[in-house]
Coordinates of C-alpha atoms in Angstrom, one line a residue:
X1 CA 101.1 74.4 37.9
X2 CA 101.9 71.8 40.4
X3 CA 102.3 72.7 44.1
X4 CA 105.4 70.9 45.9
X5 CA 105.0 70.4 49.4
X6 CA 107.2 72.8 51.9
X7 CA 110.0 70.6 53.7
X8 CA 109.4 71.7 57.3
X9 CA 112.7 72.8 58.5
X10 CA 114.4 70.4 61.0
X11 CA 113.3 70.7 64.7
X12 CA 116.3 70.9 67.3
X13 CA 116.5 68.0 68.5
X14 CA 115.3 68.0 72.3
X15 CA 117.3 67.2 74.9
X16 CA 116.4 65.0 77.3
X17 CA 115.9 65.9 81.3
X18 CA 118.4 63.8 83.6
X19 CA 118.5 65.1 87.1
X20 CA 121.9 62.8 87.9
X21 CA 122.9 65.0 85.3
X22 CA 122.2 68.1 86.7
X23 CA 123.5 67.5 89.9
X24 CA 126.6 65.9 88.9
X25 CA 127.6 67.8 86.1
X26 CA 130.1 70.8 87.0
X27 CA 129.3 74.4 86.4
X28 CA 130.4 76.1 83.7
X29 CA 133.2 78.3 83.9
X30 CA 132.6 81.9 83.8
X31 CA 134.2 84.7 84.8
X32 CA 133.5 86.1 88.1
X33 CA 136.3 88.7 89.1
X34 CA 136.1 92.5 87.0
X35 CA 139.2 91.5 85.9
X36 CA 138.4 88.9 83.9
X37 CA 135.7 90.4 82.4
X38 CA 136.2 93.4 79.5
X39 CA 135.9 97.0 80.6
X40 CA 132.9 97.6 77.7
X41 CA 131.2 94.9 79.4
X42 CA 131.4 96.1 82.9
X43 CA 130.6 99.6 82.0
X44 CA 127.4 98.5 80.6
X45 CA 126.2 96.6 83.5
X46 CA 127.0 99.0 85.8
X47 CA 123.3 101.2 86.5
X48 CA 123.7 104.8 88.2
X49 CA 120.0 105.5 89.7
X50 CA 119.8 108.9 90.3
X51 CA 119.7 109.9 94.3
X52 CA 116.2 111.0 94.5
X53 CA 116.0 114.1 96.6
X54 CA 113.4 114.4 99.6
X55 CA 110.5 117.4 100.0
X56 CA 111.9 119.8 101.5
X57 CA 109.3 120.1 104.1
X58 CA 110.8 116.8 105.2
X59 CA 114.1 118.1 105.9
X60 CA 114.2 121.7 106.1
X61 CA 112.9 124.0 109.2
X62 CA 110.1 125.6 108.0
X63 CA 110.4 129.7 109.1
X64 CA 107.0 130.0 111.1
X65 CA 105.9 133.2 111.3
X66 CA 103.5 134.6 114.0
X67 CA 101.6 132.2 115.3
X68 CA 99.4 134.0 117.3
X69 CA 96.2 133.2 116.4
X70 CA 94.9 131.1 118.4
X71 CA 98.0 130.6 120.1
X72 CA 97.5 128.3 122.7
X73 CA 95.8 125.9 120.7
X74 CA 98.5 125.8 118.4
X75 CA 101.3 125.5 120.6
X76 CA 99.4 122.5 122.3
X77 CA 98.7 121.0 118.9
X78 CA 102.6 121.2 117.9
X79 CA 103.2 119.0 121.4
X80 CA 101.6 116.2 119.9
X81 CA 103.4 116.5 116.7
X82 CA 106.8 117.0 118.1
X83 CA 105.8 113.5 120.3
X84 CA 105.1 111.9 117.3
X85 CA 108.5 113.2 115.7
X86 CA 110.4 110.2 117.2
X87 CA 108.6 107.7 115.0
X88 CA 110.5 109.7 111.3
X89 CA 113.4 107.6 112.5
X90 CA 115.4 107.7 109.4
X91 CA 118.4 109.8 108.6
X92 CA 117.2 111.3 105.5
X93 CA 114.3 113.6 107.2
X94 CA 113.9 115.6 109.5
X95 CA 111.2 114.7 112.5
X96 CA 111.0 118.2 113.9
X97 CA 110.8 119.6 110.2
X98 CA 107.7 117.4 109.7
X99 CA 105.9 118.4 112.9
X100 CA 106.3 121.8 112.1
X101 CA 105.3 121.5 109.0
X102 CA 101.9 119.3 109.7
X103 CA 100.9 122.0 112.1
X104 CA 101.3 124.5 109.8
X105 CA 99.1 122.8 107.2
X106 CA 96.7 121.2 109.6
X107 CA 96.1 125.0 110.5
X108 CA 95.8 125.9 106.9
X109 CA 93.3 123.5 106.3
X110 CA 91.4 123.8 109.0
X111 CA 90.9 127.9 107.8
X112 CA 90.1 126.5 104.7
X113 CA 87.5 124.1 105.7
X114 CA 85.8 125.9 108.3
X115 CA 82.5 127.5 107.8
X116 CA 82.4 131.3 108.6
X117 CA 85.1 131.8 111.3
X118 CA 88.2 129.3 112.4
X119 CA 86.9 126.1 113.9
X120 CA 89.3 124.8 117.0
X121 CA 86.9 121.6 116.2
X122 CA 87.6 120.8 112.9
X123 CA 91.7 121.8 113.9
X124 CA 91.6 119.5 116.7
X125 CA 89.8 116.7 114.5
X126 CA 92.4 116.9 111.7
X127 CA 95.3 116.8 114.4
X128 CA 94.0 113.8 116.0
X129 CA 93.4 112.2 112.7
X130 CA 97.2 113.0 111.5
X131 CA 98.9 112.2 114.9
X132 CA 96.9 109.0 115.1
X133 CA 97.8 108.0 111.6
X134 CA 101.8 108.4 112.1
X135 CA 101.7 107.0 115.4
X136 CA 99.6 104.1 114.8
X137 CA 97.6 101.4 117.1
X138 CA 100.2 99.4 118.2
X139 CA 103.1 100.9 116.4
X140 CA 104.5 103.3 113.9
X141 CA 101.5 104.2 111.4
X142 CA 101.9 103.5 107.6
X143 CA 101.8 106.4 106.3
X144 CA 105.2 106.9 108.0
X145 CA 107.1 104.8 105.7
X146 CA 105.2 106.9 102.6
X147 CA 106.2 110.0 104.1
X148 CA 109.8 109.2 104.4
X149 CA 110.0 108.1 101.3
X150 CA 108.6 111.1 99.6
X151 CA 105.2 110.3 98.4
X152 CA 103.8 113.5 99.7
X153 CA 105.0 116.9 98.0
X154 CA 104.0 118.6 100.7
X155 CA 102.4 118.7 104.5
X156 CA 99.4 119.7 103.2
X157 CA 99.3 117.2 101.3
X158 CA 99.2 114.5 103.6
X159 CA 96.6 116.7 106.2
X160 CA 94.0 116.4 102.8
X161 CA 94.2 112.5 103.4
X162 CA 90.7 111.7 103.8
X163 CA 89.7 110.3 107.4
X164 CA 88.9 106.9 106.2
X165 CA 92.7 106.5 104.7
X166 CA 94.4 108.3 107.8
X167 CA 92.5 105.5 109.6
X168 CA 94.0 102.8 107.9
X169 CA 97.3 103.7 108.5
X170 CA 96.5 104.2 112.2
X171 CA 95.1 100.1 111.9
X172 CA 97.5 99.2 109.9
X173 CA 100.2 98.8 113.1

């Protein structure tokens, strides 16, 4: 049995590139008003994102229950994080809600992570770390923009940042 060759189909032939062409030639007409343009079409251009809804923490007053122990520490701590309130400058959060909350879970962690009884060092040494990162160098702190936007669940969430990452949001101004 004898093979015939395959015809190749026909290439397209190629057009070639003129760029008097291209900057003489008019546009081509298309329609640019929605009235112009079919209602099936529009509907299926149009995209709803859903509104993605904040932590709460970020937003909400946290209830704070007794606070007194240790007190005086704590109060003084929540100073610095109501100073560094101002820099949450964005109408979806709440800067006072977020200092609360960071105390809170700075003093959560710090029971966690201290050895035997509460340490006021290893408070103090988180709070620095946390103001430092959302106040920054020279300005507003990156993790700012992360908070506001969400990425954390929750306070304590962004006090179990390790050092070396609260750091770089500190440098990062």
């Amino acid at each position: 049995v004898a093979q015939t060759p395959k015809a190749e189909p026909a290439k397209p032939r190629r057009q070639n590139f003129s760029l008097s062409k291209l900057m003489y030639e008019k546009p081509k007409q298309t329609p640019t008003t929605r009235e112009k343009r079919p209602a099936q079409e529009l509907s299926s251009t149009v995209r709803h994102t859903p509104k993605i809804q904040a932590p709460s923490w970020l937003t909400k007053q946290v209830i704070t229950g007794d606070i007194s122990p240790h007190k005086e520490e704590r109060a003084f701590a929540m100073e610095y994080f109501l100073d560094c309130a101002g820099h949450f400058s964005s109408p979806r959060v709440d800067g006072d809600a977020i200092a609360r909350a960071l105390e809170m879970a700075v003093y959560e962690w710090s029971e966690k992570y201290s050895v035997g009884d509460w340490s006021s060092e290893k408070y103090w040494e988180k709070v620095h770390d946390v103001v430092g990162a959302i106040v920054g160098k020279n300005s507003t702190g990156s993790i700012v923009q992360q908070i506001i936007n969400g990425d954390f669940a929750t306070a304590y969430d962004v006090v179990c940042l390790s050092r070396k990452v609260l750091r770089d949001s500190f440098d990062s101004s």
